[in-house]
PDB file of C-alpha atoms in Angstrom:
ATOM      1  CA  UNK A  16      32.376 -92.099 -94.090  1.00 46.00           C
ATOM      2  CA  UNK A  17      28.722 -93.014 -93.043  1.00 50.00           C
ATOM      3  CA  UNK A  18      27.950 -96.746 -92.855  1.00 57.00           C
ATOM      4  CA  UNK A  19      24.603 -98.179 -93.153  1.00 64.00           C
ATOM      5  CA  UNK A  20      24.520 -98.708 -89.505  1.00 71.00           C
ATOM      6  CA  UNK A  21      25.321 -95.280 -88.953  1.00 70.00           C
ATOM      7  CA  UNK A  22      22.711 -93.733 -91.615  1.00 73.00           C
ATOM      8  CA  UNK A  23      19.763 -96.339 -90.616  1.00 76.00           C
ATOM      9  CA  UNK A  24      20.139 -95.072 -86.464  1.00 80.00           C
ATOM     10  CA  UNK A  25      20.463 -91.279 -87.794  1.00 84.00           C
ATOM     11  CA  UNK A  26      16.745 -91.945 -89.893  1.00 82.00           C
ATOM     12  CA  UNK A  27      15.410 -93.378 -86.564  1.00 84.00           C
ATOM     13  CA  UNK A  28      16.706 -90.841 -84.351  1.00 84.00           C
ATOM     14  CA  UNK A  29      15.490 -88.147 -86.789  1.00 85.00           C
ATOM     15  CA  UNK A  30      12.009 -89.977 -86.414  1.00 84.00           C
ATOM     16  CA  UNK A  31      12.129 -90.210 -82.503  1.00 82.00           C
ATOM     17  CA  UNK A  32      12.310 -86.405 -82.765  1.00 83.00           C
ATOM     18  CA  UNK A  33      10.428 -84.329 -81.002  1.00 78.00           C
ATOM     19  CA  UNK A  34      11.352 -81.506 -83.566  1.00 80.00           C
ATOM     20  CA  UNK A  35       9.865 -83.677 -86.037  1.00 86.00           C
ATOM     21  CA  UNK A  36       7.224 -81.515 -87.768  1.00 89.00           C
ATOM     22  CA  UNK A  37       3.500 -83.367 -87.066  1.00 90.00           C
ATOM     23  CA  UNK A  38       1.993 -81.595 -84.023  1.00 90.00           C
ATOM     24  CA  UNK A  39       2.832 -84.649 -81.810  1.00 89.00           C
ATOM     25  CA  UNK A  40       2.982 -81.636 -78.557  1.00 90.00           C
ATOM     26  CA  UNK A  41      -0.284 -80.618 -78.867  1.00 93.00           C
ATOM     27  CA  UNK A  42      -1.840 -83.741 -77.767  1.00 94.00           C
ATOM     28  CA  UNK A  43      -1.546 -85.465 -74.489  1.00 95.00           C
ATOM     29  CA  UNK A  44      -3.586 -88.561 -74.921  1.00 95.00           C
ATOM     30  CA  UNK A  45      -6.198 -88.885 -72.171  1.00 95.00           C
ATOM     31  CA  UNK A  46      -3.492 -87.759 -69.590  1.00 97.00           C
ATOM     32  CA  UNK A  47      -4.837 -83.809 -69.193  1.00 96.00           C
ATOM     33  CA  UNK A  48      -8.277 -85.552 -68.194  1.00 96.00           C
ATOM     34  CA  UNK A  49      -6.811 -87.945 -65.660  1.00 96.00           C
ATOM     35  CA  UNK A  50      -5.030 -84.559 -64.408  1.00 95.00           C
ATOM     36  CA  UNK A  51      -8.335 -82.776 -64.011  1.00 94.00           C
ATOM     37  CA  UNK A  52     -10.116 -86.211 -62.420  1.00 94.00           C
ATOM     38  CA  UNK A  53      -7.659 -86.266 -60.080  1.00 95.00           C
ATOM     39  CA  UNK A  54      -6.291 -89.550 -61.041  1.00 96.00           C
ATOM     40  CA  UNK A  55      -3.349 -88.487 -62.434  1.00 97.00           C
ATOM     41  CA  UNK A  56      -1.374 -86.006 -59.843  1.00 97.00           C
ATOM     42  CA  UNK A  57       2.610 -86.953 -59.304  1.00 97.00           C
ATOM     43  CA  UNK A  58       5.120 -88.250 -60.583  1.00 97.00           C
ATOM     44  CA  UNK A  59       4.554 -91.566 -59.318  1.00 97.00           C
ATOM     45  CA  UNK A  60       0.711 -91.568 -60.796  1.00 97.00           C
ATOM     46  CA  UNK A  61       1.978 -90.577 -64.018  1.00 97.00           C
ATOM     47  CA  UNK A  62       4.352 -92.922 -64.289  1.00 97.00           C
ATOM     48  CA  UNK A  63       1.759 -95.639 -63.820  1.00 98.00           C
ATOM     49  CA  UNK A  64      -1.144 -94.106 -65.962  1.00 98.00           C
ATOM     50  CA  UNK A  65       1.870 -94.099 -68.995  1.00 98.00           C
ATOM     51  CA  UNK A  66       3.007 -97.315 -67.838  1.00 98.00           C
ATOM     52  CA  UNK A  67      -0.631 -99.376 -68.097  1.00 97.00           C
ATOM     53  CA  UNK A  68      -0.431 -96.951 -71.681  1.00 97.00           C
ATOM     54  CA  UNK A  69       2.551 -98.165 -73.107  1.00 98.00           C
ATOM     55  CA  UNK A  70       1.325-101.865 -72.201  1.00 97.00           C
ATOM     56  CA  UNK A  71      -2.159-101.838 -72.870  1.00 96.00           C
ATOM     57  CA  UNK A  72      -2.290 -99.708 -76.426  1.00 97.00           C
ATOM     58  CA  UNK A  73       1.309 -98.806 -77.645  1.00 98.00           C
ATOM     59  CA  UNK A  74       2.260-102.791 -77.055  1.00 98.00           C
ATOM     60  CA  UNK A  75      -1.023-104.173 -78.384  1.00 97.00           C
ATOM     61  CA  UNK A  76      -2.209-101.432 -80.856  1.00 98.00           C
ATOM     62  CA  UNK A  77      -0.490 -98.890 -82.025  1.00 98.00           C
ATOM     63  CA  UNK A  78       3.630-101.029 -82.471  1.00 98.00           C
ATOM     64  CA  UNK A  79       1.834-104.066 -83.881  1.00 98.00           C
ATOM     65  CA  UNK A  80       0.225-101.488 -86.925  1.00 98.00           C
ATOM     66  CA  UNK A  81       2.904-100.316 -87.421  1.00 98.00           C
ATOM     67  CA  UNK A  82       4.889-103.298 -87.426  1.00 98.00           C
ATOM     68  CA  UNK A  83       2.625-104.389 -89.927  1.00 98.00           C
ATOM     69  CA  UNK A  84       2.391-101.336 -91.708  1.00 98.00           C
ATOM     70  CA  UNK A  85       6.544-101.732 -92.135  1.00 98.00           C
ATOM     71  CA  UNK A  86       6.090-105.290 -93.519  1.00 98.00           C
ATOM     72  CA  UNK A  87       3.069-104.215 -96.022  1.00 98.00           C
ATOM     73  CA  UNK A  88       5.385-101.052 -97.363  1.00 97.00           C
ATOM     74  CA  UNK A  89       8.488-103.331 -98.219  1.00 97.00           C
ATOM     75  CA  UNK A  90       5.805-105.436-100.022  1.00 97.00           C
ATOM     76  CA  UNK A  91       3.832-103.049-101.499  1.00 97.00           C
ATOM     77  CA  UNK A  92       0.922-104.190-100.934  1.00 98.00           C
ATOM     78  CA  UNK A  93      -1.446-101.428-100.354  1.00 97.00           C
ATOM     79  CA  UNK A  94      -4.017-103.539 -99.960  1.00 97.00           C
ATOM     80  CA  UNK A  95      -2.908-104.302 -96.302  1.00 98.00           C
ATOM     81  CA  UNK A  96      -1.766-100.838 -95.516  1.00 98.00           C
ATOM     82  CA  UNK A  97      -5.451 -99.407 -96.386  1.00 98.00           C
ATOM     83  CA  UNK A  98      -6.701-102.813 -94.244  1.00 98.00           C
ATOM     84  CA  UNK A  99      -4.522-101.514 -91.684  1.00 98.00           C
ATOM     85  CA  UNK A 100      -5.973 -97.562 -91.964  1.00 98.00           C
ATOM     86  CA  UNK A 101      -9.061 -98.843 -91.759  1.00 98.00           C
ATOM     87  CA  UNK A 102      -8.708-100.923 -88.624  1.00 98.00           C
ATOM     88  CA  UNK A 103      -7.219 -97.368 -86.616  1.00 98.00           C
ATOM     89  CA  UNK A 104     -10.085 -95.287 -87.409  1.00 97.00           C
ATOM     90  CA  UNK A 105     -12.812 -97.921 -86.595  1.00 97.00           C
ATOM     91  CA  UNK A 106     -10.988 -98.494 -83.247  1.00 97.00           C
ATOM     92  CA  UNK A 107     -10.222 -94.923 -81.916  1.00 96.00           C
ATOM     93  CA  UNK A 108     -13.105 -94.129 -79.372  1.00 93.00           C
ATOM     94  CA  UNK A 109     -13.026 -90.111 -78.702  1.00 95.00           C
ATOM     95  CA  UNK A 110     -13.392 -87.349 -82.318  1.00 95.00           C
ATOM     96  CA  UNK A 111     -10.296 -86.199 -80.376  1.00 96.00           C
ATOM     97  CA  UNK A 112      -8.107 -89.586 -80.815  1.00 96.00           C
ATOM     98  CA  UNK A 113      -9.689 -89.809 -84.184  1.00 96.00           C
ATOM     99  CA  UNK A 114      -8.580 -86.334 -85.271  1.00 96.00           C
ATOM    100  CA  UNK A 115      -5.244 -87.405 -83.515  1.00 96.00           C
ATOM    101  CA  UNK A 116      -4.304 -90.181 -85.971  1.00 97.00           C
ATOM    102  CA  UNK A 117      -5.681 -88.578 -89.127  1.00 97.00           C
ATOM    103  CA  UNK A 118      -3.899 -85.521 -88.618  1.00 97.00           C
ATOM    104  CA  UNK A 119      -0.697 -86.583 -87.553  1.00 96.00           C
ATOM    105  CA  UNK A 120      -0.387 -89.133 -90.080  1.00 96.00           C
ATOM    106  CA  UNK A 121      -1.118 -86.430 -92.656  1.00 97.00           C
ATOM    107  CA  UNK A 122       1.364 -84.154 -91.487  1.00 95.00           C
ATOM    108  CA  UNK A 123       3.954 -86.877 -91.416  1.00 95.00           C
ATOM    109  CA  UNK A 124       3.023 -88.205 -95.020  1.00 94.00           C
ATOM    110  CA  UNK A 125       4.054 -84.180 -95.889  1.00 94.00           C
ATOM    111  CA  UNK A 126       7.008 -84.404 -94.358  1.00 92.00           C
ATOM    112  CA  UNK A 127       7.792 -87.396 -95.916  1.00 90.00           C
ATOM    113  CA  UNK A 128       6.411 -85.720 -99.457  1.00 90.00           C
ATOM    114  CA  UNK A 129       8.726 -83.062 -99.088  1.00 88.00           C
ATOM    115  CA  UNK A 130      12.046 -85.093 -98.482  1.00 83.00           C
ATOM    116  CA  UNK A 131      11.691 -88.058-100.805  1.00 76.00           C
ATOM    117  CA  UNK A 132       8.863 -87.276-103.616  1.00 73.00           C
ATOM    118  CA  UNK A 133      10.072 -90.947-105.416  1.00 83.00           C
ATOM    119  CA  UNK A 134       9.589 -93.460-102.562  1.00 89.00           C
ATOM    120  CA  UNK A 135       7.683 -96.637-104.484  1.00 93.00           C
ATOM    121  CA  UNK A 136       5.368 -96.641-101.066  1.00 95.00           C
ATOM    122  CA  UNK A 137       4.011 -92.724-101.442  1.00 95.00           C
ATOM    123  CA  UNK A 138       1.652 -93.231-104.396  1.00 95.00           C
ATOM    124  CA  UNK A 139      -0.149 -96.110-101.892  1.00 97.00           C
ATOM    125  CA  UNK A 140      -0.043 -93.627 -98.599  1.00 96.00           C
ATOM    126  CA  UNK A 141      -1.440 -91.045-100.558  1.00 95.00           C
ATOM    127  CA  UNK A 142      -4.727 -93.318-101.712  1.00 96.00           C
ATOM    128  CA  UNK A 143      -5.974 -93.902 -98.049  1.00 97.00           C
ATOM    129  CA  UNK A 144      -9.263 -92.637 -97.368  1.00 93.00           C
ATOM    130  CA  UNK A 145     -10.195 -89.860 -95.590  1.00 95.00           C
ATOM    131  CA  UNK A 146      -6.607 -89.875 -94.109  1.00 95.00           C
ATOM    132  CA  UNK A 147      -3.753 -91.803 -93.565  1.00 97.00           C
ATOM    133  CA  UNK A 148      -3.031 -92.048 -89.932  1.00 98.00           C
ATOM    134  CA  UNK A 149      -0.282 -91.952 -88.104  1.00 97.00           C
ATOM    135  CA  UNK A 150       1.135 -95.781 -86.693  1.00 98.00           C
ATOM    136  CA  UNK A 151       0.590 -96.707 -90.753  1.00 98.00           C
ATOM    137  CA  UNK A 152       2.871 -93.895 -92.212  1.00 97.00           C
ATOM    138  CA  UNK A 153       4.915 -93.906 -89.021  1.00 96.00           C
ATOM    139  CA  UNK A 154       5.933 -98.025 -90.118  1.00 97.00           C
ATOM    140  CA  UNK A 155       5.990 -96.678 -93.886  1.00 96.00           C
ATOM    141  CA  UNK A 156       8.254 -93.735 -93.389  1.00 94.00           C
ATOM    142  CA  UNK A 157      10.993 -96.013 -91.169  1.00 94.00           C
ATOM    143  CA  UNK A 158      10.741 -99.034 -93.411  1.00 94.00           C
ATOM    144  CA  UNK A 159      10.978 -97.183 -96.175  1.00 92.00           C
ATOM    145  CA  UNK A 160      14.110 -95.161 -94.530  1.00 89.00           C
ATOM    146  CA  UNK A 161      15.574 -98.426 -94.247  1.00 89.00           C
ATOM    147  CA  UNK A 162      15.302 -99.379 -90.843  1.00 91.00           C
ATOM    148  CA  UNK A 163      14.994-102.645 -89.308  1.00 93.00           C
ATOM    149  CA  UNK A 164      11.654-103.611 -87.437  1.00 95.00           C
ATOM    150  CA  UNK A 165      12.871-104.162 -83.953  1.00 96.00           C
ATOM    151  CA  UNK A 166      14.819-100.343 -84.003  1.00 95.00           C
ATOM    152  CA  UNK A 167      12.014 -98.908 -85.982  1.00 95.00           C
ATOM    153  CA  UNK A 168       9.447-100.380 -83.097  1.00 97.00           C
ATOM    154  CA  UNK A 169      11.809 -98.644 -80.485  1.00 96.00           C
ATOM    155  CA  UNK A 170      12.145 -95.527 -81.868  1.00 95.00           C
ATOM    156  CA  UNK A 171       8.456 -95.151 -82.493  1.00 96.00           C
ATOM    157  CA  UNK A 172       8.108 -95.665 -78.873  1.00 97.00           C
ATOM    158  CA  UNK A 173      10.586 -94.021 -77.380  1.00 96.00           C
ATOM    159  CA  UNK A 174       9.361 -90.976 -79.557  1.00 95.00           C
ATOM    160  CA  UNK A 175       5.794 -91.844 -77.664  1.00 96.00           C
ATOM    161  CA  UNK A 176       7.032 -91.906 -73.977  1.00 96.00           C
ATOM    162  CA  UNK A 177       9.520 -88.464 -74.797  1.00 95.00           C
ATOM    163  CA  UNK A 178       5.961 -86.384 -75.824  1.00 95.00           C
ATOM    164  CA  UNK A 179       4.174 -87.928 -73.102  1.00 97.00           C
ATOM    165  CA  UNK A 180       6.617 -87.268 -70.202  1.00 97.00           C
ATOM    166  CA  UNK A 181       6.648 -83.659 -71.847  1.00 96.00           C
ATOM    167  CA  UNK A 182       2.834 -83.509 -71.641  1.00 96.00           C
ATOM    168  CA  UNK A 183       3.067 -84.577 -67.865  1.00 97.00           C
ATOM    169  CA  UNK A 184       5.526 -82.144 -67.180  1.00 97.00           C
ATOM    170  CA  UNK A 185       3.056 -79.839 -68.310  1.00 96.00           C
ATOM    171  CA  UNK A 186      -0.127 -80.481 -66.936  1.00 95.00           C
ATOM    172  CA  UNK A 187       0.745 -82.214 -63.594  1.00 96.00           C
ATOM    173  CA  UNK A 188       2.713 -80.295 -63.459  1.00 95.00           C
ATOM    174  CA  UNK A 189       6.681 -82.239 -62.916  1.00 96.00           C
ATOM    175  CA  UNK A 190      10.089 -80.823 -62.643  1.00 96.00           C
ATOM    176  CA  UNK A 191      12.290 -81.331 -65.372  1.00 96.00           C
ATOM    177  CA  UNK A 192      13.933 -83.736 -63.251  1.00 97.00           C
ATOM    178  CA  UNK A 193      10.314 -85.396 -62.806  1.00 97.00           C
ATOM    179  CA  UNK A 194      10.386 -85.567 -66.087  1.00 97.00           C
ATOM    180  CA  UNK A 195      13.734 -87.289 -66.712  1.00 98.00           C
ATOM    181  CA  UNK A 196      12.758 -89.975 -64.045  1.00 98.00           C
ATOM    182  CA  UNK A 197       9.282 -91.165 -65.507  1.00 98.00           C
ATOM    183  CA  UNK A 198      10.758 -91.444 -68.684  1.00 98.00           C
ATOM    184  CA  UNK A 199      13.657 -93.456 -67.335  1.00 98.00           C
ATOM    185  CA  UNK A 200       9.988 -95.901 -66.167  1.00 98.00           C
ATOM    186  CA  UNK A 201       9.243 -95.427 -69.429  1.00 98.00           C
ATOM    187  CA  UNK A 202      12.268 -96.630 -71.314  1.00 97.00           C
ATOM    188  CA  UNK A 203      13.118 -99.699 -69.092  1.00 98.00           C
ATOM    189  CA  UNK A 204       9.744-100.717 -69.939  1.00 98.00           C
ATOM    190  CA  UNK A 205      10.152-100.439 -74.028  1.00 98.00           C
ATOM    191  CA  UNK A 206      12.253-103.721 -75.086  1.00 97.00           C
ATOM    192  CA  UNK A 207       9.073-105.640 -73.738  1.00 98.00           C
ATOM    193  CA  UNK A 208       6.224-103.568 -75.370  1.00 98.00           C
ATOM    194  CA  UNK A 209       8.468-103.665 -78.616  1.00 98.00           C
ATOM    195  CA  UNK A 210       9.258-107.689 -77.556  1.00 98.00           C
ATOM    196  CA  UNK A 211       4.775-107.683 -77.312  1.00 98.00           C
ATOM    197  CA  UNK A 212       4.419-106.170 -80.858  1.00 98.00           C
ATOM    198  CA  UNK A 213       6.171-108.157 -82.352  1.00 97.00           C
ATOM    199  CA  UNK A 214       4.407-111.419 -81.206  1.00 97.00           C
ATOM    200  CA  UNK A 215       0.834-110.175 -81.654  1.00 95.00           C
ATOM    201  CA  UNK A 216      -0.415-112.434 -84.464  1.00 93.00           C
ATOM    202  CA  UNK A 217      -3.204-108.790 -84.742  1.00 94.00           C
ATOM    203  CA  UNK A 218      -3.156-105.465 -83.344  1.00 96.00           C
ATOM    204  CA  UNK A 219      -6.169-105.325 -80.355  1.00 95.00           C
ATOM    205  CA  UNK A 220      -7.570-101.778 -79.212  1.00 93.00           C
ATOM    206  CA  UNK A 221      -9.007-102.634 -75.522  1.00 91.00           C
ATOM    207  CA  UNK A 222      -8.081 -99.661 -72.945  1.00 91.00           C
ATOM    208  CA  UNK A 223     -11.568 -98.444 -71.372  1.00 90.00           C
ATOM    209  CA  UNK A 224     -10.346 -96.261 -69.501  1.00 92.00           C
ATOM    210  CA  UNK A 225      -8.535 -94.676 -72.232  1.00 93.00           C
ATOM    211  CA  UNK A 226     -11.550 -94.044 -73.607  1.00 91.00           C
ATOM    212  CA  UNK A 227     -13.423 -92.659 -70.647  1.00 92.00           C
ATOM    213  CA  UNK A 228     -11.046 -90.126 -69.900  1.00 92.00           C
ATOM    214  CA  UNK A 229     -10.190 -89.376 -73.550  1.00 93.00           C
ATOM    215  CA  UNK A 230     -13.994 -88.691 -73.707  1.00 91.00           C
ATOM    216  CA  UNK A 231     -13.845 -86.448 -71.123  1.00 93.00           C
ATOM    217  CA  UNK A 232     -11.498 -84.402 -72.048  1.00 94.00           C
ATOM    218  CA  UNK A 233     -13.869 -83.198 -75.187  1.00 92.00           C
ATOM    219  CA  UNK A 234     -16.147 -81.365 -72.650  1.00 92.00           C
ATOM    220  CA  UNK A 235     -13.117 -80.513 -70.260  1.00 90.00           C
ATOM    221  CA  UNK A 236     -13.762 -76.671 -68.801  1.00 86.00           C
ATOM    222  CA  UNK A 237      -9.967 -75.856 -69.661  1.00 83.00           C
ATOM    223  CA  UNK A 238      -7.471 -77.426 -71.199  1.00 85.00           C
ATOM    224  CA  UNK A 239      -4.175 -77.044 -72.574  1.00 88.00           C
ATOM    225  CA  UNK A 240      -3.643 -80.362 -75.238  1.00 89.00           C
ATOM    226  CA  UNK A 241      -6.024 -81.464 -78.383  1.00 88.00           C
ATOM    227  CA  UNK A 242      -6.635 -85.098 -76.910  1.00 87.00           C
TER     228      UNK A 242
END
């Protein structure tokens, strides 16, 4: 038999999934441009361009949304989930990281449509205008799965650093074994960006260069990723 224990880590694990249905491997986050600039071009420079990442916008942005997001859903307050919409899209820099959000968070409000139509938080998701995006439905979906904050903030990120080591072992290009060791950077680092979420009294979007080589990536001669 299943305990609660067991069913809440099998919800999280299903959303850490990289088979999970929202596009998540078409984008690479600024990383193909760093490639091409020449800033980005081992292992070891990955690992630090995901690194500064994981600190500077999963830790300060994206987990504390989402933690917030998780809060607002087992409150229903929709008020502070379409606050909390509205704060992503005025804060993403590049159309590319704009159309990154809105259409991931769409495709996972779908998914989550076409699992569990009855879940009290859908009807609010649904109202958020143009789009939801995706660290607000992201903390919806796992609160509403029944997760706890602290796993749900884990899983969230360890679902970020698994595409993004598969991005770099794309465009680098890494080894598989590469691969394996800059996400092994990537995981020791996750208890404190989920530890750094969780204490932001507000989310805070400051990465420049982020946004510089996100920008350039929308004018980029060739590329193989959406952002």
């Amino acid at each position: 038999m299943t305990t609660s224990t067991e069913a809440s880590l099998l919800q999280l694990l299903w959303l850490a999934s990289p088979a999970l249905p929202v596009g998540g491997f078409s984008y690479s986050e600024g990383l193909e441009a760093t490639v091409d600039a020449g800033v980005v071009h081992d292992e070891a420079s990955a690992g630090d361009w995901l690194l500064n990442q994981l600190e500077l916008v999963q830790a300060r942005a994206e987990l504390p949304v989402a933690a917030a997001a998780h809060a607002a859903t087992l409150a229903l307050d929709g008020a502070r989930l379409a606050e909390l919409n509205a704060w992503v899209l005025q804060t993403r820099e590049t159309s590319e990281s704009l159309q990154q959000a809105q259409q991931m968070g769409r495709s996972l409000l779908v998914w989550m449509q076409g699992l569990v139509a009855d879940v009290p938080v859908l009807p609010l998701l649904q109202q958020l205008r143009p789009a939801p995006t995706w660290p607000v439905v992201m903390g919806a979906v796992a609160a509403s799965r029944g997760a706890a904050l602290e796993p749900a903030l884990t899983a969230i990120a360890f679902g970020w650093a698994e595409n993004l080591m598969q991005a770099a072992v794309r465009c680098v290009p890494l080894g598989q074994t590469s691969g394996q060791r800059l996400l092994a950077r990537l995981v020791q680092a996750i208890p404190q960006a989920v530890a750094t979420a969780r204490a932001a009294p507000e989310p805070m979007a400051f990465a420049p260069l982020l946004g510089v080589h996100g920008a350039r990536h929308e004018t980029q001669y060739s590329r193989l990723f959406r952002s």
